[in-house]
């Protein structure tokens, strides 16, 4: 859970709890619990927002480093797994994942237009 929060904060910048909930498609109560846990581990911090009402959550330097280290570890294991598949199977997998990603993007775009919009 901390990885997903750090992913959002490091890759796209500080957010309110509500913005994190929307970005990660989680309930605000879940985000609150996860942010509290990550704060206790010094991975994120809450700072006053510009309006003074909502706090902004941002990654700490330790959080950014933890996120990057976790990313390097994930990349290492994925690289090893792709090598184990062999070049031909790895290429086919990457091609199919790209096609899936494109289909998800199209579905998301269709959904964002709403049920009454023209295609």
mmCIF file of C-alpha atoms in Angstrom:
data_model
loop_
_atom_site.group_PDB
_atom_site.id
_atom_site.type_symbol
_atom_site.label_atom_id
_atom_site.label_comp_id
_atom_site.label_asym_id
_atom_site.label_seq_id
_atom_site.Cartn_x
_atom_site.Cartn_y
_atom_site.Cartn_z
ATOM 1 C CA UNK A 1 0.000 0.000 0.000
ATOM 2 C CA UNK A 2 2.844 2.416 0.723
ATOM 3 C CA UNK A 3 4.298 1.697 -2.723
ATOM 4 C CA UNK A 4 1.088 2.782 -4.481
ATOM 5 C CA UNK A 5 0.894 5.979 -2.444
ATOM 6 C CA UNK A 6 4.556 6.736 -3.081
ATOM 7 C CA UNK A 7 4.107 5.916 -6.763
ATOM 8 C CA UNK A 8 1.364 8.522 -7.034
ATOM 9 C CA UNK A 9 3.195 11.155 -5.008
ATOM 10 C CA UNK A 10 6.646 10.703 -6.538
ATOM 11 C CA UNK A 11 5.440 10.405 -10.134
ATOM 12 C CA UNK A 12 2.792 13.145 -10.139
ATOM 13 C CA UNK A 13 3.420 15.286 -7.069
ATOM 14 C CA UNK A 14 1.794 16.070 -3.718
ATOM 15 C CA UNK A 15 -1.935 15.483 -3.299
ATOM 16 C CA UNK A 16 -4.758 15.838 -0.812
ATOM 17 C CA UNK A 17 -6.285 12.693 0.688
ATOM 18 C CA UNK A 18 -9.217 13.103 -1.698
ATOM 19 C CA UNK A 19 -6.927 13.380 -4.724
ATOM 20 C CA UNK A 20 -5.014 10.283 -3.618
ATOM 21 C CA UNK A 21 -8.277 8.374 -3.160
ATOM 22 C CA UNK A 22 -9.360 9.335 -6.685
ATOM 23 C CA UNK A 23 -5.974 8.571 -8.230
ATOM 24 C CA UNK A 24 -5.717 5.160 -6.565
ATOM 25 C CA UNK A 25 -9.445 4.369 -6.723
ATOM 26 C CA UNK A 26 -9.668 3.741 -2.984
ATOM 27 C CA UNK A 27 -11.961 4.960 -0.233
ATOM 28 C CA UNK A 28 -10.778 8.044 1.639
ATOM 29 C CA UNK A 29 -10.821 6.076 4.917
ATOM 30 C CA UNK A 30 -8.410 3.554 3.385
ATOM 31 C CA UNK A 31 -6.161 6.352 2.141
ATOM 32 C CA UNK A 32 -6.223 7.968 5.584
ATOM 33 C CA UNK A 33 -5.104 4.699 7.255
ATOM 34 C CA UNK A 34 -2.396 4.077 4.665
ATOM 35 C CA UNK A 35 -1.094 7.653 4.813
ATOM 36 C CA UNK A 36 -1.019 7.479 8.616
ATOM 37 C CA UNK A 37 1.003 4.247 8.447
ATOM 38 C CA UNK A 38 3.387 5.708 5.846
ATOM 39 C CA UNK A 39 3.775 8.860 7.974
ATOM 40 C CA UNK A 40 4.772 6.760 10.981
ATOM 41 C CA UNK A 41 7.459 5.157 8.790
ATOM 42 C CA UNK A 42 8.640 8.641 7.645
ATOM 43 C CA UNK A 43 7.827 7.827 4.012
ATOM 44 C CA UNK A 44 5.338 10.686 3.588
ATOM 45 C CA UNK A 45 4.432 13.843 5.434
ATOM 46 C CA UNK A 46 1.351 16.003 5.723
ATOM 47 C CA UNK A 47 1.811 19.724 5.159
ATOM 48 C CA UNK A 48 -0.776 22.512 5.289
ATOM 49 C CA UNK A 49 -2.457 23.188 1.962
ATOM 50 C CA UNK A 50 -2.548 26.602 0.365
ATOM 51 C CA UNK A 51 -6.148 27.192 1.467
ATOM 52 C CA UNK A 52 -5.403 26.123 5.023
ATOM 53 C CA UNK A 53 -8.215 23.569 5.094
ATOM 54 C CA UNK A 54 -6.985 20.382 3.436
ATOM 55 C CA UNK A 55 -3.572 18.966 4.203
ATOM 56 C CA UNK A 56 -1.319 17.989 1.342
ATOM 57 C CA UNK A 57 0.489 14.652 1.429
ATOM 58 C CA UNK A 58 3.961 14.555 -0.054
ATOM 59 C CA UNK A 59 6.762 12.021 -0.195
ATOM 60 C CA UNK A 60 9.720 12.600 2.098
ATOM 61 C CA UNK A 61 13.275 12.127 0.786
ATOM 62 C CA UNK A 62 13.277 8.744 2.573
ATOM 63 C CA UNK A 63 9.980 7.897 0.866
ATOM 64 C CA UNK A 64 11.319 8.844 -2.538
ATOM 65 C CA UNK A 65 14.394 6.672 -1.969
ATOM 66 C CA UNK A 66 12.242 3.741 -0.759
ATOM 67 C CA UNK A 67 10.068 4.078 -3.866
ATOM 68 C CA UNK A 68 13.095 4.143 -6.170
ATOM 69 C CA UNK A 69 14.729 1.181 -4.391
ATOM 70 C CA UNK A 70 11.517 -0.827 -4.653
ATOM 71 C CA UNK A 71 11.271 0.059 -8.333
ATOM 72 C CA UNK A 72 14.832 -1.112 -8.948
ATOM 73 C CA UNK A 73 14.062 -4.400 -7.168
ATOM 74 C CA UNK A 74 10.881 -4.937 -9.186
ATOM 75 C CA UNK A 75 12.769 -4.181 -12.411
ATOM 76 C CA UNK A 76 15.465 -6.707 -11.487
ATOM 77 C CA UNK A 77 12.924 -9.488 -10.975
ATOM 78 C CA UNK A 78 10.991 -8.624 -14.131
ATOM 79 C CA UNK A 79 14.226 -8.621 -16.135
ATOM 80 C CA UNK A 80 15.146 -12.038 -14.747
ATOM 81 C CA UNK A 81 11.672 -13.409 -15.495
ATOM 82 C CA UNK A 82 11.756 -12.108 -19.080
ATOM 83 C CA UNK A 83 15.197 -13.659 -19.610
ATOM 84 C CA UNK A 84 13.825 -16.966 -18.357
ATOM 85 C CA UNK A 85 11.009 -16.800 -20.929
ATOM 86 C CA UNK A 86 13.465 -16.316 -23.751
ATOM 87 C CA UNK A 87 13.561 -13.567 -26.344
ATOM 88 C CA UNK A 88 10.702 -14.811 -28.542
ATOM 89 C CA UNK A 89 8.199 -15.356 -25.710
ATOM 90 C CA UNK A 90 9.262 -12.147 -23.929
ATOM 91 C CA UNK A 91 8.728 -10.140 -27.121
ATOM 92 C CA UNK A 92 5.273 -11.695 -27.633
ATOM 93 C CA UNK A 93 4.329 -10.932 -24.022
ATOM 94 C CA UNK A 94 5.454 -7.316 -24.265
ATOM 95 C CA UNK A 95 3.528 -6.926 -27.531
ATOM 96 C CA UNK A 96 0.332 -8.339 -26.005
ATOM 97 C CA UNK A 97 0.701 -6.184 -22.884
ATOM 98 C CA UNK A 98 1.059 -3.105 -25.096
ATOM 99 C CA UNK A 99 -2.133 -4.100 -26.918
ATOM 100 C CA UNK A 100 -3.921 -4.572 -23.591
ATOM 101 C CA UNK A 101 -2.708 -1.184 -22.380
ATOM 102 C CA UNK A 102 -3.990 0.468 -25.561
ATOM 103 C CA UNK A 103 -7.377 -1.244 -25.139
ATOM 104 C CA UNK A 104 -7.614 -0.068 -21.519
ATOM 105 C CA UNK A 105 -6.841 3.503 -22.601
ATOM 106 C CA UNK A 106 -9.566 3.357 -25.267
ATOM 107 C CA UNK A 107 -12.077 1.925 -22.779
ATOM 108 C CA UNK A 108 -11.214 4.636 -20.267
ATOM 109 C CA UNK A 109 -11.627 7.324 -22.911
ATOM 110 C CA UNK A 110 -15.014 5.893 -23.941
ATOM 111 C CA UNK A 111 -16.127 5.790 -20.303
ATOM 112 C CA UNK A 112 -15.023 9.375 -19.680
ATOM 113 C CA UNK A 113 -17.269 10.562 -22.517
ATOM 114 C CA UNK A 114 -20.298 9.213 -20.673
ATOM 115 C CA UNK A 115 -23.265 7.156 -21.869
ATOM 116 C CA UNK A 116 -24.966 9.969 -23.798
ATOM 117 C CA UNK A 117 -21.989 11.239 -25.767
ATOM 118 C CA UNK A 118 -21.443 10.444 -29.414
ATOM 119 C CA UNK A 119 -18.637 8.098 -30.421
#
